[in-house]
GROMACS .gro file of C-alpha atoms in nm:
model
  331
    1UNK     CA    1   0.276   2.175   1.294
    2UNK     CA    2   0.210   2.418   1.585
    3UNK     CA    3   0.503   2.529   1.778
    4UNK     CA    4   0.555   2.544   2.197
    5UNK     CA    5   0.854   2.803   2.083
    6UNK     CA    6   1.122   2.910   1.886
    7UNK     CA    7   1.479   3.010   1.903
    8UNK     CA    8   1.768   3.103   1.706
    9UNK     CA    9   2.127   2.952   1.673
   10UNK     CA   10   2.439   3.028   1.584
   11UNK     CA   11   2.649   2.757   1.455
   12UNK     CA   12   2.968   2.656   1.635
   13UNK     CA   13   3.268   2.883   1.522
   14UNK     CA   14   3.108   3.126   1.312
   15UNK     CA   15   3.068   3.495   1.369
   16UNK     CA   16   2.780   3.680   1.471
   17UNK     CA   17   2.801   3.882   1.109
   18UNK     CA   18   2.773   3.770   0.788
   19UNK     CA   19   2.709   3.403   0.876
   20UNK     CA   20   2.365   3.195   0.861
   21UNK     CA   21   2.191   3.133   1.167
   22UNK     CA   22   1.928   2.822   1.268
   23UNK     CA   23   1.627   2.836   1.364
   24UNK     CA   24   1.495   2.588   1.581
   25UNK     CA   25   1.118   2.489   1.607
   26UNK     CA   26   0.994   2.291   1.925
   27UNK     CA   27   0.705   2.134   1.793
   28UNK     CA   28   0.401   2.026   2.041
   29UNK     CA   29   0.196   1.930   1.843
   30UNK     CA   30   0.226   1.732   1.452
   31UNK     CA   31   0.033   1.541   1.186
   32UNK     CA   32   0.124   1.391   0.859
   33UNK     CA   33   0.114   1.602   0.553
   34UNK     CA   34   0.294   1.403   0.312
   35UNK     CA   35   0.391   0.989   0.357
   36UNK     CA   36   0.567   0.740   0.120
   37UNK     CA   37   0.653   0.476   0.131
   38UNK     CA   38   0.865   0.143   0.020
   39UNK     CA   39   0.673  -0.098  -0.150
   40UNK     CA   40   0.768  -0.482  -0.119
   41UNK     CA   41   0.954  -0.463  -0.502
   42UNK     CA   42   1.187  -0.153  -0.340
   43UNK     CA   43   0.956   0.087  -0.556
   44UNK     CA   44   0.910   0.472  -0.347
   45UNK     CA   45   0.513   0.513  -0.313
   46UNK     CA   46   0.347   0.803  -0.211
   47UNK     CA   47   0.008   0.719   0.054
   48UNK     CA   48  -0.057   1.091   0.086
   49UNK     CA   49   0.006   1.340  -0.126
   50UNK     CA   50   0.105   1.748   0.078
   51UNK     CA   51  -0.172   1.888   0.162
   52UNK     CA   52  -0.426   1.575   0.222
   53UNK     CA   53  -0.331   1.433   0.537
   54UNK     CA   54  -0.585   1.595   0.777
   55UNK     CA   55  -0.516   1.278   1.095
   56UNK     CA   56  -0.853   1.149   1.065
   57UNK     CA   57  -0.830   0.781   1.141
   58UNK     CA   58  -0.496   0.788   1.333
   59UNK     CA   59  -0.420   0.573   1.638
   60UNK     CA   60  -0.205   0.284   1.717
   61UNK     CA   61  -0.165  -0.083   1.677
   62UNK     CA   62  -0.063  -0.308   1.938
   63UNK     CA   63   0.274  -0.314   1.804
   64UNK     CA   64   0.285   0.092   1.848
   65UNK     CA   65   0.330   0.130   1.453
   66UNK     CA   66   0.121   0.493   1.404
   67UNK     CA   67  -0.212   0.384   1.149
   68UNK     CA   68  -0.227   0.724   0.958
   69UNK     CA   69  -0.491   0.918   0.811
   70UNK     CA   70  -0.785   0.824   0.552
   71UNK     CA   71  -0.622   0.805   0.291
   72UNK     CA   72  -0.390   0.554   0.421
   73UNK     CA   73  -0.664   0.269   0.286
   74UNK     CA   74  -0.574   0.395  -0.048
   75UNK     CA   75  -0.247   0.380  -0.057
   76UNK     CA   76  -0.255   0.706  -0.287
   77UNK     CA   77  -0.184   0.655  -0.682
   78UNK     CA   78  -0.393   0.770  -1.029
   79UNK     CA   79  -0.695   0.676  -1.194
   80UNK     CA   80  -0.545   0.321  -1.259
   81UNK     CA   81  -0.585   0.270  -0.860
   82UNK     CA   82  -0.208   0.172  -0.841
   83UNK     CA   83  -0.123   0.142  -0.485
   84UNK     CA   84   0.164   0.037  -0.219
   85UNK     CA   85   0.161  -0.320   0.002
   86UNK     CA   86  -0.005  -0.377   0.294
   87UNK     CA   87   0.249  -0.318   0.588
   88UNK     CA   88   0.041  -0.540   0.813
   89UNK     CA   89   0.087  -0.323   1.078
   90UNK     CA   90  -0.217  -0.261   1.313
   91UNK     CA   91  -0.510  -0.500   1.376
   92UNK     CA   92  -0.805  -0.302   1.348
   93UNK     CA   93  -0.718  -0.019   1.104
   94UNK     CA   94  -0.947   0.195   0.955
   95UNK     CA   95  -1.144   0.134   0.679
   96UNK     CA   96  -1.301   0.314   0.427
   97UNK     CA   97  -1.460   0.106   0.078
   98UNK     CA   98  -1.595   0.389  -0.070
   99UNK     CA   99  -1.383   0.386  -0.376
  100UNK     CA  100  -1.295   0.035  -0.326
  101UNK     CA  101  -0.952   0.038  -0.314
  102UNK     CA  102  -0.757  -0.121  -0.043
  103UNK     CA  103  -0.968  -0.159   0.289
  104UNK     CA  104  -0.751  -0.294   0.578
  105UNK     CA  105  -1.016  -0.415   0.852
  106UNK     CA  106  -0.940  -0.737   1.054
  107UNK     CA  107  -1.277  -0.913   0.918
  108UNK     CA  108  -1.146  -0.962   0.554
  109UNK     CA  109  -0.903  -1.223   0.664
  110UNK     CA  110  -1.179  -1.431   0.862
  111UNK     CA  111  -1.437  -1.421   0.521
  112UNK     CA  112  -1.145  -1.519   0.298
  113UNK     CA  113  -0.978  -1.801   0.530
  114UNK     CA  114  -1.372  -1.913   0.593
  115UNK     CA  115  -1.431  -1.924   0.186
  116UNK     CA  116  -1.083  -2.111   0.153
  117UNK     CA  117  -1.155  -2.363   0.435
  118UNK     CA  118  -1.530  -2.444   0.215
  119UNK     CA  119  -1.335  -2.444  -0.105
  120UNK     CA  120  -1.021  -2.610  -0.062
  121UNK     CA  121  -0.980  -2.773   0.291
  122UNK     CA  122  -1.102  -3.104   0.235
  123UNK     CA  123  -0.859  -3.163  -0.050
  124UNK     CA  124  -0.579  -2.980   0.136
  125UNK     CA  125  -0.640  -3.177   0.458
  126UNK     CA  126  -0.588  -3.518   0.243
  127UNK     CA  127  -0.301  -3.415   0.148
  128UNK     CA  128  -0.172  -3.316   0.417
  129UNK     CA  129  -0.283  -3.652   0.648
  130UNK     CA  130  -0.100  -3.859   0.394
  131UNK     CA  131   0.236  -3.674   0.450
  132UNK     CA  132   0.158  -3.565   0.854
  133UNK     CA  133   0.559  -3.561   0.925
  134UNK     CA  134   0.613  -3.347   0.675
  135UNK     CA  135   0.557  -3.010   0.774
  136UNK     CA  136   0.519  -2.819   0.475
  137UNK     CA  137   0.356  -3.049   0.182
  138UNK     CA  138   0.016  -2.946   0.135
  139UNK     CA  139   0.057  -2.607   0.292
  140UNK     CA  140  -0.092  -2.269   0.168
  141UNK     CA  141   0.148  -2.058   0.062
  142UNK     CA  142   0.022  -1.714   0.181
  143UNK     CA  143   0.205  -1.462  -0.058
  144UNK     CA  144   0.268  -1.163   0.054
  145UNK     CA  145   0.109  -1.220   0.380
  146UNK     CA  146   0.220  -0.966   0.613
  147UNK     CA  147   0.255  -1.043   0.978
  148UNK     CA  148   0.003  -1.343   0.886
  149UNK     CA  149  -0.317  -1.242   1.014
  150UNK     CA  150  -0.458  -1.506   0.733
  151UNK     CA  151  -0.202  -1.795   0.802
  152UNK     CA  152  -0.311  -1.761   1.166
  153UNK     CA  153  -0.649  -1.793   1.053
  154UNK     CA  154  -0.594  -2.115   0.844
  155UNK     CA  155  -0.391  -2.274   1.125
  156UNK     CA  156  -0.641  -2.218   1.376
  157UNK     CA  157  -0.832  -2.419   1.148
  158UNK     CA  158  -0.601  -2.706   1.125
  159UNK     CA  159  -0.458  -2.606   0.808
  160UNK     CA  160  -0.089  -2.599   0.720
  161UNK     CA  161   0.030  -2.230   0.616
  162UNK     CA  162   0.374  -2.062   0.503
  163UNK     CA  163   0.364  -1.692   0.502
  164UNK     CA  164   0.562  -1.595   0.218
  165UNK     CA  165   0.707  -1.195   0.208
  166UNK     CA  166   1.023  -1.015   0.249
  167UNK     CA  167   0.938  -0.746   0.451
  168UNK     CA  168   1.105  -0.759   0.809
  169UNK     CA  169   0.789  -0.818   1.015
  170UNK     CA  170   0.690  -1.099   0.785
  171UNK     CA  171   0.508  -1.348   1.044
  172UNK     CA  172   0.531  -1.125   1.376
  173UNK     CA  173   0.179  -1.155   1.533
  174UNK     CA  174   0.071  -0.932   1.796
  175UNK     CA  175   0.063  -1.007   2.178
  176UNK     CA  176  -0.319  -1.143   2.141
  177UNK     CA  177  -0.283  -1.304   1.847
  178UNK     CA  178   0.011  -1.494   1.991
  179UNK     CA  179  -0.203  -1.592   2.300
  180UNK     CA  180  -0.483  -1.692   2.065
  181UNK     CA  181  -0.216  -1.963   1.851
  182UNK     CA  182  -0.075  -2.084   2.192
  183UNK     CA  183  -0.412  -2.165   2.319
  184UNK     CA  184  -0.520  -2.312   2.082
  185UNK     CA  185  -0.287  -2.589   2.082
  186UNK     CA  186  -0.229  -2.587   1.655
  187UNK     CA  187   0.121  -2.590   1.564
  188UNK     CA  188   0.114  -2.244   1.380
  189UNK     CA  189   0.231  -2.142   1.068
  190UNK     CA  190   0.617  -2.088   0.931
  191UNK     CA  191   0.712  -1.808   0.748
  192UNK     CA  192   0.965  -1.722   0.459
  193UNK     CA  193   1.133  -1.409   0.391
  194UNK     CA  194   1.192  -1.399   0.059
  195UNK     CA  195   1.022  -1.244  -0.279
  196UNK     CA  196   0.793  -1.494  -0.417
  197UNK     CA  197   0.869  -1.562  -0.799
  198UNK     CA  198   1.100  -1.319  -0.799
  199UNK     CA  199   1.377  -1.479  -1.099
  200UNK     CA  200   1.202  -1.786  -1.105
  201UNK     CA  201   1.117  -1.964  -1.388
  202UNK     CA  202   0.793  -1.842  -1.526
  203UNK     CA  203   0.783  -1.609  -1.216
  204UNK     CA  204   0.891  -1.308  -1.435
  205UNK     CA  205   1.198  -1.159  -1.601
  206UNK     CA  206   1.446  -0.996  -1.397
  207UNK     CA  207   1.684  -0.773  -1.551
  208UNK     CA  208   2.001  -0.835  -1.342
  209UNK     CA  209   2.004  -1.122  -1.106
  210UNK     CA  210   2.118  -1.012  -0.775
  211UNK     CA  211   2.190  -1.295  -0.461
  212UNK     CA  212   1.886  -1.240  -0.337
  213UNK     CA  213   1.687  -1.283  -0.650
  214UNK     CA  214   1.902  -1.589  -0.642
  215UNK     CA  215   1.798  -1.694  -0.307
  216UNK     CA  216   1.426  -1.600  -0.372
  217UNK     CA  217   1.385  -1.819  -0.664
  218UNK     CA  218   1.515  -2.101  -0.507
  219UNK     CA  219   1.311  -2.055  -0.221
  220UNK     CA  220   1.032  -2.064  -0.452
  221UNK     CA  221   1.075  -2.351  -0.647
  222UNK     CA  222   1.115  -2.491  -0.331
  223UNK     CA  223   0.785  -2.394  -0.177
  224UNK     CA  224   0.584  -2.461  -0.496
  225UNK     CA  225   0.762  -2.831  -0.473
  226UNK     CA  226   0.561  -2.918  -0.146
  227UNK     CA  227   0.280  -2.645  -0.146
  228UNK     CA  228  -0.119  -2.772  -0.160
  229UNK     CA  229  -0.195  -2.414  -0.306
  230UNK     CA  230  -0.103  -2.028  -0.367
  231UNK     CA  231  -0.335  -1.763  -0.231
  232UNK     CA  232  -0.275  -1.418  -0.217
  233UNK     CA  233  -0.560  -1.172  -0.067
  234UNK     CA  234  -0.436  -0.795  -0.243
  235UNK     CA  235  -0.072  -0.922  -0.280
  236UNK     CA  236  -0.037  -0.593  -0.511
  237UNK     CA  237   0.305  -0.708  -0.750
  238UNK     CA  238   0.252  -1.081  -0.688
  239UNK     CA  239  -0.028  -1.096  -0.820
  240UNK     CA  240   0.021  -1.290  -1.145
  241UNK     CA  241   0.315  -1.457  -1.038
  242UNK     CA  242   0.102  -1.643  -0.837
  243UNK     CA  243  -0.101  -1.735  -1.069
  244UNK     CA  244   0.212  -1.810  -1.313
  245UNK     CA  245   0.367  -2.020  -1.091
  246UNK     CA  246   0.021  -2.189  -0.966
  247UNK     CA  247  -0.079  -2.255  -1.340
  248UNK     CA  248   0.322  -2.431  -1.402
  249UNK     CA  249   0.277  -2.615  -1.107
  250UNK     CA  250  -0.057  -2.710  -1.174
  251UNK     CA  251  -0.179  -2.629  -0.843
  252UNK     CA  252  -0.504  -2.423  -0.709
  253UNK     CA  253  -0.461  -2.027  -0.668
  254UNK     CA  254  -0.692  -1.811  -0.529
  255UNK     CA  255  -0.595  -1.447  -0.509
  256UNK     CA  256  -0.784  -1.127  -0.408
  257UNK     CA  257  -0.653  -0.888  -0.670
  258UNK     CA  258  -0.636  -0.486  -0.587
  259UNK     CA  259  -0.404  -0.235  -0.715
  260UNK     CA  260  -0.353  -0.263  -1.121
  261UNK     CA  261  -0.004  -0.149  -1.108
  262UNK     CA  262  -0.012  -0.006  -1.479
  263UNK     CA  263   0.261   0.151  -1.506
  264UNK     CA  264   0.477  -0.163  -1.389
  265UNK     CA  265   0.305  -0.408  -1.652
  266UNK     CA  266   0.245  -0.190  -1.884
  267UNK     CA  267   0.234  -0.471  -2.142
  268UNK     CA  268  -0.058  -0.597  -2.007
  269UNK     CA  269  -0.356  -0.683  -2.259
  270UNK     CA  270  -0.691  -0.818  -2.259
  271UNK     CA  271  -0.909  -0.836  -2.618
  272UNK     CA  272  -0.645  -0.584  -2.752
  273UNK     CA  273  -0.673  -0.337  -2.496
  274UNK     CA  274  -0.445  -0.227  -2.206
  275UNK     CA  275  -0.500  -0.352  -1.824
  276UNK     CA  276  -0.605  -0.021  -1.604
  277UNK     CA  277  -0.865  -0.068  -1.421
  278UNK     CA  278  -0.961  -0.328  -1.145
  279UNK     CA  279  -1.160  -0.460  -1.361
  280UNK     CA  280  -1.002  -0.512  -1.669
  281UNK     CA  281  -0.761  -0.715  -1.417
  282UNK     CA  282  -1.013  -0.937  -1.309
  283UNK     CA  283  -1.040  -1.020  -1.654
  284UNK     CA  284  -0.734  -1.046  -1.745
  285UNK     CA  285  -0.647  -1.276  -1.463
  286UNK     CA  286  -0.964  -1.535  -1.550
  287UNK     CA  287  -0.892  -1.538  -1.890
  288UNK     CA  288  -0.531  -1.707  -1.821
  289UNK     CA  289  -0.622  -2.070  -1.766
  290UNK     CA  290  -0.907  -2.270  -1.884
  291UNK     CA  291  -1.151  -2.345  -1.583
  292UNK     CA  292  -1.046  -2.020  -1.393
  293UNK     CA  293  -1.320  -1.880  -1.200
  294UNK     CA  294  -1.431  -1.582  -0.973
  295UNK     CA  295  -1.623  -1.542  -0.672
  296UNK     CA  296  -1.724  -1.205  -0.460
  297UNK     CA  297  -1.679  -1.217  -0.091
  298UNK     CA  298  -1.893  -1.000   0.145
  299UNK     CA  299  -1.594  -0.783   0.324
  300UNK     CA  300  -1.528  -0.398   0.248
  301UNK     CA  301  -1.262  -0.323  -0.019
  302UNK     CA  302  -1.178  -0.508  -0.385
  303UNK     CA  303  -1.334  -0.865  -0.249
  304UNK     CA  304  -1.340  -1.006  -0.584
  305UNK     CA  305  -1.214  -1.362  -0.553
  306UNK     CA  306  -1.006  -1.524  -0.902
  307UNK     CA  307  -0.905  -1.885  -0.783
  308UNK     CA  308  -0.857  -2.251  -0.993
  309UNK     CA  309  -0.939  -2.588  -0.811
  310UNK     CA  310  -0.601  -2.723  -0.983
  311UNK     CA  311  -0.830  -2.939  -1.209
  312UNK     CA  312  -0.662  -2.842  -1.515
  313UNK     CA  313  -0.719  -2.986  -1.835
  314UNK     CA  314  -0.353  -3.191  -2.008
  315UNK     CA  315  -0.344  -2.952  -2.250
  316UNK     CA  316  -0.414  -2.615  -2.388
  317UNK     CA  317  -0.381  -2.432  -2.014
  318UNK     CA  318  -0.374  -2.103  -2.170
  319UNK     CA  319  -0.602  -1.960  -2.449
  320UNK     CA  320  -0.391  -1.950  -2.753
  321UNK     CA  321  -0.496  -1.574  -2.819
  322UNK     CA  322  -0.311  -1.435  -2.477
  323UNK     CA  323  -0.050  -1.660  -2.326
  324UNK     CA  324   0.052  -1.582  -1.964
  325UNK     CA  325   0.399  -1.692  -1.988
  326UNK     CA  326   0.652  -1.671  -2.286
  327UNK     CA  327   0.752  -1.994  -2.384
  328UNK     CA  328   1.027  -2.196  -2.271
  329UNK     CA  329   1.335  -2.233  -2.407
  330UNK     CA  330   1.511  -2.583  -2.429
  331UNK     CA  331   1.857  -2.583  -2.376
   0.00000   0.00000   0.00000
């Protein structure tokens, strides 16, 4: 920080002797030395650690959120490339794949809803012509979607879409993106603020149920009741509760894994060995239903594509060797 000037206070009723004084620092100038932030499961997460923040890559979105410096694409963490969520702010941010962790440019949303369209939109369309009045059956349930810079994507392609997050600017597009949906005559997207999976059955154990846990698995099971599929491009802690409740369901997935999150699911395995790298995930991830598949798509950051065409076989959805789910319990 570099200071216009200085001055000292006294504070009200004390004496001039023997009591602590304040110094006050106009600043005219500041950048970020240090940033953390909340990540969508209420866990602290640091994005730059003191002393690496040098302001390269700053500027503004058109929301006036600040975009902060390069390691903002990172979203700090170890060698096990845990990270933070996307906080959707900014369009354009800057990017910067060079250890290919998470790489926020506005292109990776127009490869991905281009690859879904190819994949999935015939079968998605049908579905959703042969229940046109209902707005939601067939959809795409975007998880963790942000202000829905995909969902906007899919609608402008005639495609139903529910952004699904809990964060408070869940949904809000920016002035030109708004333009862009009213112009082009599509109905838009709806959006649900609520923790996907989140103490839902087979969406992961919760410790201590709280209302909105409540609230969030019923949402869920909702959603999942009419959806046409689950996508999730680096939904970070949703990751395999999407493909959890995708796989119960039986529906198609297709997520964009990123950050590993080690420390969280620690009790991850694959061929008796812990889940740390982005890798390892990947193959973790594929080897939880029988005709999962992957696919690479040319945008900068992790663009390594796990998805399921919900063909699944009757039986034997998971190998018997690494379950994704405990089982159930009949009551």
């Amino acid at each position: 920080v570099r200071y216009a000037r200085s001055e000292w206070v006294l504070p009200r009723g004390a004496s001039a002797e023997g009591e602590k004084v304040l110094l006050l620092l106009h600043a005219c100038e500041a950048r970020i030395t240090a940033l953390s932030v909340v990540s969508n499961t209420g866990t602290a997460r640091r994005l730059i650690a003191a002393g690496e923040g040098d302001g390269e890559g700053e500027g503004e979105g058109d929301d006036g959120a600040m975009v902060v410096g390069k390691e903002a694409a990172g979203w700090g963490g170890a060698d096990d490339n845990d990270c933070g969520a996307d906080d959707g702010f900014g369009e354009e941010e800057a990017t910067s794949g060079a250890d290919g962790r998470h790489v926020f440019s506005e292109a990776r949303f127009g490869v991905f809803a281009d690859w879904l369209d190819a994949e999935f939109g015939a079968q998605l369309r049908a579905c959703q012509a042969s229940n046109s009045e209902m707005r939601r059956v067939g959809a795409v349930l975007d998880v963790g979607g942000g202000k829905g810079e995909l969902s906007l994507l899919l609608a402008l392609r005639g495609l139903r879409a529910v952004v699904v997050d809990p964060r408070e600017h869940a949904g809000m597009l920016s002035r030109r993106q708004r333009k862009q949906l009213r112009r082009s005559g599509s109905e838009g997207f709806e959006t649900e603020r609520c923790y996907f999976g989140r103490g839902a059955e087979g969406g992961g154990a919760v410790e201590a149920m709280t209302t909105v846990d409540e609230i969030s698995a019923e949402m869920t099971t909702k959603l999942l009741a009419d959806a046409g599929m689950v996508v999730g491009l680096h939904p970070d802690e949703a990751t395999e509760a999407i493909m959890c409740l995708a796989i119960k369901n039986r529906l198609p997935f297709a997520i964009a894994p990123c950050c590993v999150f080690s420390r969280i699911f620690g009790a991850r395995r694959h061929r008796g060995r812990a889940v740390r790298t982005h890798a390892q995930l990947c193959d973790y991830l594929q080897a939880q239903a029988v005709g999962t598949r992957r696919v690479t798509l040319p945008f900068d950051g992790q663009n390594t594509i796990i998805y399921h065409l919900g063909d699944y076989p009757p039986a034997d959805l998971h190998p018997p060797e690494q379950p994704l789910c405990k089982p159930c319990v009949e009551r």
